């Protein structure tokens, strides 16, 4: 079952367009890769190649 985490200090920042951008800290706390090509993915996933590197 996937964890539902409440955002903590340092888990995200707002892009200049106003989107939430999750940090590496958040992804590590979550504990898995969602394979969405997140900007700060600590698991090495690349949406371009559809693989972890």
PDB file of C-alpha atoms in Angstrom:
ATOM      1  CA  UNK A   1       0.000   0.000   0.000  1.00  0.00           C
ATOM      2  CA  UNK A   2       1.277   3.464  -0.887  1.00  0.00           C
ATOM      3  CA  UNK A   3       2.070   5.929   1.895  1.00  0.00           C
ATOM      4  CA  UNK A   4       0.192   9.200   2.173  1.00  0.00           C
ATOM      5  CA  UNK A   5       2.655  11.762   3.469  1.00  0.00           C
ATOM      6  CA  UNK A   6       1.919  15.198   4.803  1.00  0.00           C
ATOM      7  CA  UNK A   7       4.396  17.671   3.281  1.00  0.00           C
ATOM      8  CA  UNK A   8       7.150  18.809   5.648  1.00  0.00           C
ATOM      9  CA  UNK A   9       9.574  21.715   5.494  1.00  0.00           C
ATOM     10  CA  UNK A  10      11.886  21.211   2.501  1.00  0.00           C
ATOM     11  CA  UNK A  11       9.698  18.619   0.725  1.00  0.00           C
ATOM     12  CA  UNK A  12       8.829  20.929  -2.171  1.00  0.00           C
ATOM     13  CA  UNK A  13       9.212  24.377  -3.624  1.00  0.00           C
ATOM     14  CA  UNK A  14       7.090  26.382  -6.042  1.00  0.00           C
ATOM     15  CA  UNK A  15       8.316  26.787  -9.600  1.00  0.00           C
ATOM     16  CA  UNK A  16       8.098  30.196 -11.262  1.00  0.00           C
ATOM     17  CA  UNK A  17       4.914  28.924 -12.948  1.00  0.00           C
ATOM     18  CA  UNK A  18       3.402  28.124  -9.530  1.00  0.00           C
ATOM     19  CA  UNK A  19       3.720  24.318  -9.616  1.00  0.00           C
ATOM     20  CA  UNK A  20       4.852  22.257  -6.636  1.00  0.00           C
ATOM     21  CA  UNK A  21       8.202  20.649  -7.352  1.00  0.00           C
ATOM     22  CA  UNK A  22       8.992  17.816  -4.947  1.00  0.00           C
ATOM     23  CA  UNK A  23      12.565  17.603  -3.707  1.00  0.00           C
ATOM     24  CA  UNK A  24      14.837  14.575  -3.346  1.00  0.00           C
ATOM     25  CA  UNK A  25      14.090  14.692   0.405  1.00  0.00           C
ATOM     26  CA  UNK A  26      10.395  14.067  -0.275  1.00  0.00           C
ATOM     27  CA  UNK A  27      11.023  11.232  -2.728  1.00  0.00           C
ATOM     28  CA  UNK A  28      13.318   9.458  -0.271  1.00  0.00           C
ATOM     29  CA  UNK A  29      10.752   9.798   2.532  1.00  0.00           C
ATOM     30  CA  UNK A  30       8.077   8.395   0.197  1.00  0.00           C
ATOM     31  CA  UNK A  31      10.282   5.383  -0.440  1.00  0.00           C
ATOM     32  CA  UNK A  32       9.581   4.471  -4.080  1.00  0.00           C
ATOM     33  CA  UNK A  33       9.801   5.767  -7.646  1.00  0.00           C
ATOM     34  CA  UNK A  34       6.528   6.759  -9.314  1.00  0.00           C
ATOM     35  CA  UNK A  35       8.151   6.651 -12.796  1.00  0.00           C
ATOM     36  CA  UNK A  36       6.779  10.082 -13.730  1.00  0.00           C
ATOM     37  CA  UNK A  37      10.151  11.619 -14.586  1.00  0.00           C
ATOM     38  CA  UNK A  38      10.328  13.832 -11.508  1.00  0.00           C
ATOM     39  CA  UNK A  39      12.961  16.588 -11.668  1.00  0.00           C
ATOM     40  CA  UNK A  40      14.650  15.509  -8.409  1.00  0.00           C
ATOM     41  CA  UNK A  41      14.216  11.711  -8.612  1.00  0.00           C
ATOM     42  CA  UNK A  42      16.823  10.004  -6.403  1.00  0.00           C
ATOM     43  CA  UNK A  43      16.054   6.625  -8.000  1.00  0.00           C
ATOM     44  CA  UNK A  44      17.589   7.465 -11.372  1.00  0.00           C
ATOM     45  CA  UNK A  45      14.418   7.131 -13.454  1.00  0.00           C
ATOM     46  CA  UNK A  46      14.433   8.799 -16.874  1.00  0.00           C
ATOM     47  CA  UNK A  47      11.111   9.394 -18.627  1.00  0.00           C
ATOM     48  CA  UNK A  48      12.984   9.841 -21.926  1.00  0.00           C
ATOM     49  CA  UNK A  49      14.418   6.311 -21.853  1.00  0.00           C
ATOM     50  CA  UNK A  50      11.677   4.827 -19.637  1.00  0.00           C
ATOM     51  CA  UNK A  51      14.318   3.203 -17.447  1.00  0.00           C
ATOM     52  CA  UNK A  52      16.297   3.645 -14.272  1.00  0.00           C
ATOM     53  CA  UNK A  53      19.903   4.471 -14.745  1.00  0.00           C
TER      54      UNK A  53
END
